[in-house]
Amino acid sequence: MDYGRSDAGARPAPAGPAADAAPSRRRPLALKVLIAGGFGVGKTTLVGSCSEIMPLRTEEHLTQASIGTDDLTGVEQKTRTTVVMDFGRIHINDDIVLYLFGTPGQERFWFLWDELAIGALGAVVMADTRRLADCFPSVDYFERRGTPFLVAVNCFFGEQRHPPEKVRDALDLDPHVPVVLCDARDRESSKHVLVTLVQHVMARRHRLTAGR
Amino acid sequence: MVRPYTLTGGRSHPVTTGLNLLTHVETLYAPEADLMGLQPEHREILDLARTATSLAELAARLDLPLGVVRVLVGDLLQANLVSTFEADAAVRAPDDDILRAVIDGLRAL
């Protein structure tokens, strides 16, 4: 049954030409890449430089975890909060679409990440060497989940204060995790980051298969 | 400007579950009579989803919160006006051929 869970509990599909024709249509494969990192590190810029970009709003219930950081005393009614993510779409070919999700940087929205991370192809953790500690939580998160990721050091205005190897040491990264320098404003540079991520995903898969 | 969940009559949970960010929605053929009583936002979804469109993209294009679009798509599913299918890596794990195609596609941008 091709329609998967959507049919569960629904009435049978209507008869007629459209119902018969739908399953034969080509279905795209949707791949998800997360763009993470601290506030103001250039996530929006990167998504916008290599794809069309749209803001995606979610309205979320504040969970217990997030309530800790929001003083809700006296406003018990307000249990929803709006989170805006950067959302980009890259048409690879007729069969494949790549979706980019700029993850909300604030830690109190981390409960949102889990849905984003399920089935993600990989993640780009953006780093600013002036505030390297801002990307620690993202690195931890993807390491813990086993999501393949790379670190992209956004070189603001050509500034590059630390070579990639220093960044790798400071973040205590696995030697396989790529560290690339980028200029998030530049399309070619952002494309290079994504290409490197996909190559990393592929190499990692080969390593895991070989190690079996 | 209306508060988002006014569109759903205050409902914050869709009638069906399992609508993920990348679940694709596709409009089914329906006679005009079946569209009576739909809200403009339902119709906008039907319009956009003539080509299979992900839930995330529907929300972004309609500038509505994801949760609202989940509820509205749930309504359309129940009325048999759309079908949905999963299109993500969980359904078809990307193999080397797919990854190479992604790399080529990115380079060609």
Short mmCIF file of C-alpha atoms in Angstrom, two decimals:
data_model
loop_
_atom_site.label_atom_id
_atom_site.label_comp_id
_atom_site.label_asym_id
_atom_site.label_seq_id
_atom_site.Cartn_x
_atom_site.Cartn_y
_atom_site.Cartn_z
CA MET A 1 0.00 0.00 0.00
CA ASP A 2 1.68 3.06 -1.28
CA TYR A 3 -0.25 5.67 0.57
CA GLY A 4 1.25 4.69 3.87
CA ARG A 5 -0.22 6.04 7.01
CA SER A 6 -2.47 8.59 5.38
CA ASP A 7 -4.99 5.93 4.54
CA ALA A 8 -5.17 4.61 8.04
CA GLY A 9 -8.62 5.33 9.33
CA ALA A 10 -9.67 7.15 6.20
CA ARG A 11 -12.46 6.08 3.96
CA PRO A 12 -11.54 4.26 0.77
CA ALA A 13 -10.18 6.51 -1.95
CA PRO A 14 -12.80 7.75 -4.36
CA ALA A 15 -13.14 5.73 -7.51
CA GLY A 16 -12.43 7.35 -10.84
CA PRO A 17 -9.58 8.24 -13.12
CA ALA A 18 -7.75 10.51 -10.68
CA ALA A 19 -7.65 7.91 -7.95
CA ASP A 20 -6.21 5.40 -10.38
CA ALA A 21 -3.76 7.82 -11.89
CA ALA A 22 -2.27 9.23 -8.71
CA PRO A 23 -0.08 6.30 -7.63
CA SER A 24 1.54 5.99 -11.03
CA ARG A 25 2.82 9.56 -10.89
CA ARG A 26 6.47 10.02 -10.12
CA ARG A 27 7.13 10.64 -6.47
CA PRO A 28 10.04 12.77 -5.41
CA LEU A 29 12.53 11.82 -2.76
CA ALA A 30 12.73 14.54 -0.14
CA LEU A 31 16.05 14.90 1.64
CA LYS A 32 16.52 17.04 4.68
CA VAL A 33 19.63 18.95 5.71
CA LEU A 34 19.75 20.89 8.95
CA ILE A 35 21.63 24.13 9.31
CA ALA A 36 22.52 24.68 12.95
CA GLY A 37 24.73 26.93 15.04
CA GLY A 38 24.51 29.86 17.41
CA PHE A 39 22.44 32.98 17.02
CA GLY A 40 23.66 35.35 14.30
CA VAL A 41 26.23 32.95 12.90
CA GLY A 42 24.89 33.16 9.35
CA LYS A 43 22.38 30.30 9.08
CA THR A 44 19.80 32.44 7.30
CA THR A 45 22.46 33.82 4.99
CA LEU A 46 23.68 30.35 4.05
CA VAL A 47 20.19 28.99 3.35
CA GLY A 48 19.36 32.11 1.32
CA SER A 49 22.53 32.06 -0.74
CA CYS A 50 22.00 28.59 -2.17
CA SER A 51 18.23 28.14 -2.26
CA GLU A 52 14.98 29.99 -2.41
CA ILE A 53 14.20 30.81 1.17
CA MET A 54 10.90 31.06 3.00
CA PRO A 55 10.18 31.57 6.66
CA LEU A 56 8.43 28.57 8.18
CA ARG A 57 6.36 29.24 11.28
CA THR A 58 5.55 26.68 13.87
CA GLU A 59 3.43 27.28 16.90
CA GLU A 60 4.58 25.07 19.67
CA HIS A 61 3.37 24.27 23.10
CA LEU A 62 5.98 25.26 25.63
CA THR A 63 7.14 22.07 27.23
CA GLN A 64 8.33 21.66 30.79
CA ALA A 65 11.89 21.91 29.57
CA SER A 66 11.31 25.24 27.93
CA ILE A 67 9.16 26.64 30.67
CA GLY A 68 12.22 26.84 32.88
CA THR A 69 13.57 29.70 30.85
CA ASP A 70 10.28 31.56 30.44
CA ASP A 71 8.66 33.09 33.45
CA LEU A 72 5.06 32.14 32.92
CA THR A 73 3.82 33.13 36.35
CA GLY A 74 0.49 34.80 35.91
CA VAL A 75 0.27 33.99 32.20
CA GLU A 76 -0.64 30.33 32.46
CA GLN A 77 -2.85 30.69 29.41
CA LYS A 78 0.10 31.40 27.18
CA THR A 79 1.37 27.93 26.47
CA ARG A 80 2.14 28.44 22.82
CA THR A 81 5.11 30.13 21.35
CA THR A 82 5.89 30.92 17.76
CA VAL A 83 9.16 29.71 16.35
CA VAL A 84 10.30 30.81 12.93
CA MET A 85 12.71 28.65 11.00
CA ASP A 86 14.48 29.38 7.76
CA PHE A 87 13.32 26.95 5.18
CA GLY A 88 14.92 26.43 1.80
CA ARG A 89 14.25 24.15 -1.09
CA ILE A 90 16.72 23.03 -3.74
CA HIS A 91 15.42 21.23 -6.78
CA ILE A 92 18.15 18.68 -7.55
CA ASN A 93 16.40 16.92 -10.40
CA ASP A 94 12.92 15.61 -11.18
CA ASP A 95 13.30 12.90 -8.57
CA ILE A 96 15.13 14.58 -5.73
CA VAL A 97 14.43 17.68 -3.69
CA LEU A 98 16.75 18.88 -0.96
CA TYR A 99 15.19 20.78 1.92
CA LEU A 100 17.22 22.98 4.19
CA PHE A 101 15.97 23.75 7.67
CA GLY A 102 17.67 26.46 9.69
CA THR A 103 17.21 25.17 13.20
CA PRO A 104 16.16 27.68 15.84
CA GLY A 105 19.31 28.53 17.73
CA GLN A 106 17.95 29.09 21.20
CA GLU A 107 18.31 26.08 23.41
CA ARG A 108 14.79 26.42 24.72
CA PHE A 109 13.51 25.40 21.29
CA TRP A 110 15.46 22.21 21.19
CA PHE A 111 12.41 20.11 21.56
CA LEU A 112 11.74 21.10 17.94
CA TRP A 113 15.00 19.63 16.77
CA ASP A 114 13.96 16.06 17.29
CA GLU A 115 11.33 16.16 14.58
CA LEU A 116 13.79 17.96 12.34
CA ALA A 117 16.59 15.49 12.97
CA ILE A 118 14.60 12.32 12.29
CA GLY A 119 15.67 11.01 8.92
CA ALA A 120 17.92 13.99 8.21
CA LEU A 121 20.61 13.33 5.65
CA GLY A 122 23.04 15.40 7.66
CA ALA A 123 23.69 18.72 9.32
CA VAL A 124 25.85 21.77 8.87
CA VAL A 125 27.00 23.29 12.15
CA MET A 126 28.00 26.88 11.49
CA ALA A 127 30.67 28.38 13.66
CA ASP A 128 32.00 31.87 14.22
CA THR A 129 35.53 31.70 15.61
CA ARG A 130 34.89 34.81 17.72
CA ARG A 131 32.15 32.89 19.54
CA LEU A 132 33.12 29.29 19.03
CA ALA A 133 31.39 28.12 22.21
CA ASP A 134 28.02 28.98 20.62
CA CYS A 135 28.22 25.90 18.44
CA PHE A 136 29.11 23.45 21.21
CA PRO A 137 25.48 22.48 21.88
CA SER A 138 24.83 21.74 18.20
CA VAL A 139 27.97 19.60 17.94
CA ASP A 140 26.94 17.71 21.08
CA TYR A 141 23.44 17.23 19.79
CA PHE A 142 24.44 15.70 16.45
CA GLU A 143 27.19 13.59 17.98
CA ARG A 144 24.72 12.18 20.46
CA ARG A 145 22.15 11.45 17.77
CA GLY A 146 24.65 10.02 15.35
CA THR A 147 23.59 12.48 12.65
CA PRO A 148 26.42 13.04 10.18
CA PHE A 149 27.57 16.67 10.31
CA LEU A 150 30.36 19.01 9.38
CA VAL A 151 31.49 22.30 10.84
CA ALA A 152 31.44 25.31 8.53
CA VAL A 153 33.42 28.25 9.84
CA ASN A 154 31.76 31.38 8.53
CA CYS A 155 34.50 33.84 7.72
CA PHE A 156 32.88 37.18 8.27
CA PHE A 157 34.23 39.79 5.89
CA GLY A 158 37.15 37.59 5.01
CA GLU A 159 38.19 37.32 8.61
CA GLN A 160 39.74 34.02 9.52
CA ARG A 161 41.11 34.12 13.00
CA HIS A 162 41.81 30.46 13.41
CA PRO A 163 42.83 27.79 10.93
CA PRO A 164 40.46 24.82 10.58
CA GLU A 165 42.73 22.53 12.60
CA LYS A 166 42.52 24.85 15.59
CA VAL A 167 38.75 24.81 15.32
CA ARG A 168 38.80 21.02 15.16
CA ASP A 169 40.92 20.84 18.30
CA ALA A 170 38.83 23.40 20.14
CA LEU A 171 35.65 21.47 19.35
CA ASP A 172 37.32 18.12 20.03
CA LEU A 173 35.91 16.73 16.81
CA ASP A 174 36.24 13.22 15.51
CA PRO A 175 39.03 13.23 12.89
CA HIS A 176 36.51 12.24 10.19
CA VAL A 177 34.30 15.29 10.72
CA PRO A 178 35.11 17.85 8.02
CA VAL A 179 35.84 21.44 9.02
CA VAL A 180 35.44 23.86 6.11
CA LEU A 181 35.83 27.59 5.83
CA CYS A 182 33.01 29.39 4.10
CA ASP A 183 31.51 32.72 3.27
CA ALA A 184 27.79 32.17 3.80
CA ARG A 185 26.96 35.15 1.54
CA ASP A 186 28.63 33.49 -1.40
CA ARG A 187 26.58 30.97 -3.35
CA GLU A 188 29.56 28.95 -4.56
CA SER A 189 30.93 28.78 -1.05
CA SER A 190 27.60 27.63 0.39
CA LYS A 191 27.24 25.04 -2.36
CA HIS A 192 30.71 23.78 -1.50
CA VAL A 193 29.63 23.34 2.14
CA LEU A 194 26.63 21.23 1.10
CA VAL A 195 28.63 19.19 -1.41
CA THR A 196 31.25 18.47 1.27
CA LEU A 197 28.48 17.38 3.64
CA VAL A 198 27.02 14.92 1.13
CA GLN A 199 30.51 13.56 0.36
CA HIS A 200 31.02 13.14 4.09
CA VAL A 201 27.71 11.26 4.42
CA MET A 202 28.77 8.96 1.61
CA ALA A 203 32.28 8.34 3.00
CA ARG A 204 30.89 7.73 6.47
CA ARG A 205 28.46 5.18 5.10
CA HIS A 206 31.25 3.35 3.31
CA ARG A 207 33.31 3.30 6.51
CA LEU A 208 30.40 1.94 8.51
CA THR A 209 29.69 -0.74 5.91
CA ALA A 210 33.35 -1.72 5.73
CA GLY A 211 33.57 -1.93 9.51
CA ARG A 212 30.70 -4.36 9.77
CA MET B 1 -5.16 39.28 10.35
CA VAL B 2 -6.67 36.51 12.41
CA ARG B 3 -5.07 34.45 15.11
CA PRO B 4 -3.83 31.28 13.44
CA TYR B 5 -5.87 28.70 15.28
CA THR B 6 -9.08 30.63 14.60
CA LEU B 7 -8.81 29.07 11.14
CA THR B 8 -9.11 25.65 12.65
CA GLY B 9 -11.90 26.50 15.05
CA GLY B 10 -9.44 26.28 17.91
CA ARG B 11 -8.40 22.74 17.06
CA SER B 12 -4.70 22.23 17.49
CA HIS B 13 -4.54 18.53 16.68
CA PRO B 14 -5.32 17.14 13.24
CA VAL B 15 -7.88 14.39 12.83
CA THR B 16 -5.14 12.14 11.54
CA THR B 17 -1.66 11.66 12.87
CA GLY B 18 1.55 11.03 11.04
CA LEU B 19 1.76 14.27 9.09
CA ASN B 20 5.44 15.10 9.16
CA LEU B 21 7.39 18.04 7.82
CA LEU B 22 8.17 16.23 4.60
CA THR B 23 4.92 14.32 4.21
CA HIS B 24 3.76 15.12 0.70
CA VAL B 25 0.19 16.20 0.07
CA GLU B 26 -1.44 15.69 -3.29
CA THR B 27 -4.85 16.93 -4.35
CA LEU B 28 -7.31 14.32 -5.56
CA TYR B 29 -9.85 15.00 -8.21
CA ALA B 30 -13.15 16.06 -6.71
CA PRO B 31 -16.30 17.55 -8.20
CA GLU B 32 -16.89 21.17 -7.26
CA ALA B 33 -19.85 20.12 -5.13
CA ASP B 34 -17.47 18.35 -2.74
CA LEU B 35 -15.64 21.60 -2.14
CA MET B 36 -18.67 23.34 -0.70
CA GLY B 37 -18.15 24.48 2.83
CA LEU B 38 -14.38 24.56 2.62
CA GLN B 39 -12.51 27.51 4.03
CA PRO B 40 -10.37 29.61 1.70
CA GLU B 41 -7.27 28.11 3.31
CA HIS B 42 -8.44 24.59 2.49
CA ARG B 43 -8.87 25.67 -1.11
CA GLU B 44 -5.44 27.25 -1.17
CA ILE B 45 -3.96 23.95 -0.03
CA LEU B 46 -5.87 22.08 -2.75
CA ASP B 47 -4.54 24.56 -5.26
CA LEU B 48 -0.90 24.29 -4.19
CA ALA B 49 -1.02 20.52 -3.82
CA ARG B 50 -2.03 19.86 -7.41
CA THR B 51 1.63 19.03 -7.65
CA ALA B 52 2.61 16.94 -4.64
CA THR B 53 3.93 19.38 -2.06
CA SER B 54 5.50 18.83 1.33
CA LEU B 55 3.69 19.92 4.46
CA ALA B 56 6.57 22.26 5.33
CA GLU B 57 6.35 23.93 1.96
CA LEU B 58 2.58 24.33 2.19
CA ALA B 59 2.98 26.06 5.55
CA ALA B 60 5.73 28.32 4.26
CA ARG B 61 3.89 29.26 1.07
CA LEU B 62 0.61 29.91 2.88
CA ASP B 63 2.49 31.69 5.68
CA LEU B 64 0.56 29.68 8.24
CA PRO B 65 2.03 27.87 11.22
CA LEU B 66 2.83 24.24 10.61
CA GLY B 67 0.36 23.12 13.27
CA VAL B 68 -2.50 24.92 11.54
CA VAL B 69 -1.63 23.37 8.19
CA ARG B 70 -1.52 19.95 9.84
CA VAL B 71 -5.09 20.42 11.03
CA LEU B 72 -6.31 21.72 7.67
CA VAL B 73 -4.65 18.89 5.74
CA GLY B 74 -6.20 16.46 8.22
CA ASP B 75 -9.63 17.85 7.34
CA LEU B 76 -8.93 17.42 3.63
CA LEU B 77 -7.73 13.87 4.17
CA GLN B 78 -10.87 13.00 6.03
CA ALA B 79 -12.95 14.46 3.22
CA ASN B 80 -10.93 12.43 0.69
CA LEU B 81 -9.88 15.57 -1.13
CA VAL B 82 -6.15 14.89 -0.79
CA SER B 83 -3.90 11.91 -0.41
CA THR B 84 -0.57 11.94 1.33
CA PHE B 85 2.57 9.95 0.94
CA GLU B 86 5.92 9.80 2.67
CA ALA B 87 8.81 10.91 0.50
CA ASP B 88 11.66 11.10 2.94
CA ALA B 89 14.72 8.99 3.60
CA ALA B 90 12.72 6.68 5.87
CA VAL B 91 10.83 5.42 2.81
CA ARG B 92 13.73 5.31 0.41
CA ALA B 93 17.16 5.42 2.00
CA PRO B 94 19.46 7.41 -0.26
CA ASP B 95 22.05 5.10 -1.80
CA ASP B 96 25.30 6.15 -3.49
CA ASP B 97 23.58 6.84 -6.79
CA ILE B 98 21.20 9.25 -5.12
CA LEU B 99 23.97 10.94 -3.15
CA ARG B 100 26.04 11.34 -6.31
CA ALA B 101 23.02 12.85 -8.05
CA VAL B 102 22.66 15.30 -5.16
CA ILE B 103 26.31 16.31 -5.44
CA ASP B 104 25.98 16.79 -9.20
CA GLY B 105 22.77 18.73 -8.76
CA LEU B 106 24.32 21.03 -6.16
CA ARG B 107 27.37 21.69 -8.32
CA ALA B 108 25.14 22.55 -11.26
CA LEU B 109 23.15 25.15 -9.31
#
